[in-house]
Coordinates of C-alpha atoms in Angstrom, one line a residue:
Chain A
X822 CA 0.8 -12.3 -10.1
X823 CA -1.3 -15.7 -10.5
X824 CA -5.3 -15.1 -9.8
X825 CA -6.1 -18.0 -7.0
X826 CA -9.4 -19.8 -7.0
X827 CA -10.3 -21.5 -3.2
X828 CA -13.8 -22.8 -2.3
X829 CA -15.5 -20.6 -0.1
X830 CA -16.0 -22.4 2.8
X831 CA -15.7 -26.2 4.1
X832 CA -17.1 -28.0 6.5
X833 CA -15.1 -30.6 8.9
X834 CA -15.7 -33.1 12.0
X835 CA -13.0 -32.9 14.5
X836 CA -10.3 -36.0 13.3
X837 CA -11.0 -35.8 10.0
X838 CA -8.9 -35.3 7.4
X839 CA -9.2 -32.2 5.4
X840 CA -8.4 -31.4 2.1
X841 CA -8.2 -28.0 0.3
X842 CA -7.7 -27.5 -3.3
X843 CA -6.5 -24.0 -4.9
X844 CA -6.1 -23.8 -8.8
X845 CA -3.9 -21.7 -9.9
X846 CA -3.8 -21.6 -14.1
X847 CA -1.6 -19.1 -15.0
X848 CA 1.2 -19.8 -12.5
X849 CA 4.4 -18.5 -13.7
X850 CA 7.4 -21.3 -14.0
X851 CA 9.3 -19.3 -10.8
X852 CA 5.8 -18.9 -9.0
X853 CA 5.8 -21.0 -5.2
X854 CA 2.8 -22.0 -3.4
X855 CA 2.3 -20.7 -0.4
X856 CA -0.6 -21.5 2.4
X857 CA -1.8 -19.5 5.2
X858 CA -3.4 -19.4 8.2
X859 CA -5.8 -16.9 9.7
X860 CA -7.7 -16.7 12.9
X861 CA -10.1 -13.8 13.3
X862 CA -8.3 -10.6 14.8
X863 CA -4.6 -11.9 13.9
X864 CA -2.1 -11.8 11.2
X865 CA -2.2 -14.5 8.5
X866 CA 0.2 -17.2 9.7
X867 CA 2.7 -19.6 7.6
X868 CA 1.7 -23.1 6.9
X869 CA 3.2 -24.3 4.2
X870 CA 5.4 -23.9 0.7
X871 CA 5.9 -25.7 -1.9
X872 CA 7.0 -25.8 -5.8
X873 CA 6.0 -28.9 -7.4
X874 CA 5.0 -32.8 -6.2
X875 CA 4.6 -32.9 -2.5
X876 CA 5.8 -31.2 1.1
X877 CA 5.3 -32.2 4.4
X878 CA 5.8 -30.4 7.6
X879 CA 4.3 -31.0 11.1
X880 CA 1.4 -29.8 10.6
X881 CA 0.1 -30.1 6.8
X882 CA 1.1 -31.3 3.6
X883 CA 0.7 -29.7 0.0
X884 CA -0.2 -31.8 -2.9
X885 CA 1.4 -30.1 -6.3
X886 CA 0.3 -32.1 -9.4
X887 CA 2.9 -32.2 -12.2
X888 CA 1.2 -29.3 -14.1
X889 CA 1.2 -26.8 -11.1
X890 CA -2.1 -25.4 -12.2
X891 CA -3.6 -26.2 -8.9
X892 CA -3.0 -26.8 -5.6
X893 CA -4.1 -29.1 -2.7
X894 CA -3.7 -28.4 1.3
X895 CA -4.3 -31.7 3.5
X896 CA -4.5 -30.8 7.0
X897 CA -4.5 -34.0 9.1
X898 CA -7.0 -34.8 11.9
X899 CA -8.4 -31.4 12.4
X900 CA -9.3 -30.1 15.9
X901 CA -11.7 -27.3 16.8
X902 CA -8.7 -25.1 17.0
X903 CA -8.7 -25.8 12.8
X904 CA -11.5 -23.1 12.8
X905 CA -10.2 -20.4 10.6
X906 CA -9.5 -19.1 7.1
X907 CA -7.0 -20.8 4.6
X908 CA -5.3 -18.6 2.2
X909 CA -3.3 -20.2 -1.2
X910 CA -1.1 -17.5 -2.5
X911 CA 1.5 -17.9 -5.7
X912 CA 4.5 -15.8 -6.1
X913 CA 8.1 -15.8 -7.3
X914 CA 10.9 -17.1 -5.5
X915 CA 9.0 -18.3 -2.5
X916 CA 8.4 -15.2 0.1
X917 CA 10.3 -12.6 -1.5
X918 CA 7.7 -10.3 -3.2
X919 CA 4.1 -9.0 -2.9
X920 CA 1.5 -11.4 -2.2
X921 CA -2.7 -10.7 -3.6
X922 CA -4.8 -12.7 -1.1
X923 CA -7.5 -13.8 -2.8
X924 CA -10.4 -14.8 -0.7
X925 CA -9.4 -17.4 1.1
X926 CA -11.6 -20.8 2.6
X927 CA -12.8 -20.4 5.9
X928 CA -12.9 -23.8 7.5
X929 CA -15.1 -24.6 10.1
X930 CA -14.3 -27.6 12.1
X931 CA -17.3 -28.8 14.1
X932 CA -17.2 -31.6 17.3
Chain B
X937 CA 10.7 -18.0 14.3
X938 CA 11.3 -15.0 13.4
X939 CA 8.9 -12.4 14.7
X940 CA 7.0 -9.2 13.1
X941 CA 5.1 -6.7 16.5
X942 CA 2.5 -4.3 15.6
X943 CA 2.2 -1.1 17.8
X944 CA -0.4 -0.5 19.0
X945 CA -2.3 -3.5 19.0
X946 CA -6.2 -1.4 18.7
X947 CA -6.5 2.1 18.6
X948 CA -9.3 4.5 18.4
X949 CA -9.2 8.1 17.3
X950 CA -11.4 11.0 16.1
X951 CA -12.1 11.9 12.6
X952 CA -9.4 14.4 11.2
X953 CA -6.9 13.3 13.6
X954 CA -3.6 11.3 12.4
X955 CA -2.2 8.3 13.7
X956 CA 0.8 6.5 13.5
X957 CA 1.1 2.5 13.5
X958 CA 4.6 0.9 14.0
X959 CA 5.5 -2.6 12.5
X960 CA 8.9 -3.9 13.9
X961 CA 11.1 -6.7 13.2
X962 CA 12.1 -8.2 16.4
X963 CA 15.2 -10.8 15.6
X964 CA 16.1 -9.8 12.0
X965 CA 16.5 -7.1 9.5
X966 CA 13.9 -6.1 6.8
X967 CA 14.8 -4.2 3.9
X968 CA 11.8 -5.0 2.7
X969 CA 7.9 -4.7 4.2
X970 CA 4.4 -4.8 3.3
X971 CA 1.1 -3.2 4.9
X972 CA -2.0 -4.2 4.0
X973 CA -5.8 -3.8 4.9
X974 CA -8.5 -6.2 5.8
X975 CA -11.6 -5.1 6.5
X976 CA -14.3 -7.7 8.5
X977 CA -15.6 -10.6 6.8
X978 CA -12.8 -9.9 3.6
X979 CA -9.6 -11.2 2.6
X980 CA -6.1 -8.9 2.9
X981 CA -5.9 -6.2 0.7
X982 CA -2.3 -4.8 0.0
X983 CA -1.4 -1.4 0.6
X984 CA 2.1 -0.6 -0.5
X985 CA 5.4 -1.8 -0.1
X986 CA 8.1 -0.1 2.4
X987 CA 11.0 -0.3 1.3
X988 CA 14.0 0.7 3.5
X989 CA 15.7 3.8 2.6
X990 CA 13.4 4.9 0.0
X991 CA 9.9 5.6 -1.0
X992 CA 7.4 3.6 -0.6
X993 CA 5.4 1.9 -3.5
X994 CA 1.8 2.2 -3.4
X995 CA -1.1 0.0 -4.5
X996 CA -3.2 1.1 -7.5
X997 CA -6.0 3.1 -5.6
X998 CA -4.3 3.9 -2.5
X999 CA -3.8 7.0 -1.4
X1000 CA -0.5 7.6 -0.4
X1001 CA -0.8 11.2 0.8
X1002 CA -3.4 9.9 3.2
X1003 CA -1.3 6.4 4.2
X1004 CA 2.5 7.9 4.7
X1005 CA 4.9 5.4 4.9
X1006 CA 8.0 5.3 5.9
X1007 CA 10.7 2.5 6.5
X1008 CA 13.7 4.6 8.6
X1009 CA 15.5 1.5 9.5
X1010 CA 15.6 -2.0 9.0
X1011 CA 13.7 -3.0 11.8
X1012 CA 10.8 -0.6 11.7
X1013 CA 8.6 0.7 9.1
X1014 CA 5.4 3.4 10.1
X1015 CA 2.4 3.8 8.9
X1016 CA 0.5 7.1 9.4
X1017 CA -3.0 7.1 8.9
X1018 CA -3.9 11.1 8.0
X1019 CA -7.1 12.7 8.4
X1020 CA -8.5 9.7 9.9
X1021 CA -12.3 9.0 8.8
X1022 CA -14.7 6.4 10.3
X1023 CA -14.2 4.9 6.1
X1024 CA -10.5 4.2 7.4
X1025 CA -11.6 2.2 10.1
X1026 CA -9.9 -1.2 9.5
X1027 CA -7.5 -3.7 10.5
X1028 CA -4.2 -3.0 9.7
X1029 CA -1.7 -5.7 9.1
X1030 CA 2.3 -5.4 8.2
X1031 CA 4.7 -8.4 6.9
X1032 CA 8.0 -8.2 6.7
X1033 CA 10.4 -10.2 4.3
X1034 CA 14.0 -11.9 6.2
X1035 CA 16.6 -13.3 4.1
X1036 CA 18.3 -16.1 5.2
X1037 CA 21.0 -18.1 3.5
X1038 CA 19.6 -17.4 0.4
X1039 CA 16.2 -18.7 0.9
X1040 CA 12.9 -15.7 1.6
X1041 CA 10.5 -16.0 4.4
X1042 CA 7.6 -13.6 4.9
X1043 CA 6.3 -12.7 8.7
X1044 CA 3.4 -11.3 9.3
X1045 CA 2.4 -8.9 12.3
X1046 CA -0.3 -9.4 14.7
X1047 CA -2.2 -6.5 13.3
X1048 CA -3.4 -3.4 14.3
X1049 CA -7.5 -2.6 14.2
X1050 CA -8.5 1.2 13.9
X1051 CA -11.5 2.3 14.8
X1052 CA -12.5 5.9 13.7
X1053 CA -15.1 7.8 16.2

């Protein structure tokens, strides 16, 4: 399974646009990307998947340059409610196996 | 969506005691389910993998004589927690895999937090 690397922790003004970037070097060719949410005292939530060049849902998009070694999570105009920790996870054919969480970013979101 | 419950959602017992947490599948069927552990301030760490009808697969390092699994139907899998310690004191958290027209989509329960007295 493909070791993740994620800043941290970021920093982030309600309305701005975030971005997150996960690299990923030793993705495998049938490896997804995967993004998830967590708030403190819950279970991880879905945000978005992707395999290569770029997907957009309601509430993020996810950046996947033609070399898959990396990653990037762009979460649009960010509210308070932002606040939490963002996990990129790779893994064969989407959400079908195991995923290793590495240790996520924790985004704080401030007014 | 599709929907993963935890039961119960906090419990506390005494060291040496056992206890049982439940993860269910609410509107589909899961041959296949994860349980992992998180404990504060640190990412997920997985457990083992339930797999319906058969044994479950454990993490390297886990012990799974003290974390019994078992995954009886395709709705529910159990994890027992024996000879609780305060050590074991965590937060629990279950996933569970649905198929769906060929495509894979992994839910993830509410979790369940542990406290050991």
């Amino acid at each position: 399974l493909a070791k993740t690397t994620q800043p941290i922790s970021m920093d982030s003004y309600e309305g701005q646009e975030v971005n997150i970037t996960c690299s990923h070097n030793n993705i495998a060719t049938n490896d997804y990307i995967t993004w998830y949410q967590q708030f403190p005292s819950q279970g991880p939530r879905f945000i978005i998947q992707g395999y290569k060049t770029k997907v957009t849902n309601e509430v993020a998009s996810l950046f996947i340059p033609a070399d898959r070694k990396s990653s990037t999570l762009s979460l649009p105009r960010v509210s308070l409610s932002d606040t939490a920790v963002y996990y990129c996870l790779v893994g064969a054919s989407g959400n079908t196996g195991k995923l290793i969480f590495g240790q996520g970013t924790t985004l704080q979101v401030k007014p | 969506g599709a929907v993963v419950s935890q039961h119960p959602s906090r419990v506390i017992c005494k060291s040496g005691t056992s206890v049982k947490i439940e993860c269910r599948s609410l509107d589909f069927q899961a041959t296949t389910m994860f349980w992992y552990r998180q404990f504060p301030k640190q990412s997920l760490m997985l457990m083992a993998t339930s797999n319906e009808g058969s044994k479950a697969t454990y993490e390297q390092g886990v012990e799974k004589d003290k974390f019994l699994i078992n995954h009886a139907s395709l709705t529910l899998s159990t994890l027992t927690v024996t000879s609780a310690h305060p050590e074991d004191s965590s937060f629990y958290i279950c996933s569970a895999i649905r198929t769906s027209g060929g495509e894979y989509e992994q839910y993830f329960g509410p979790g369940t937090r542990l406290t050991v007295t």
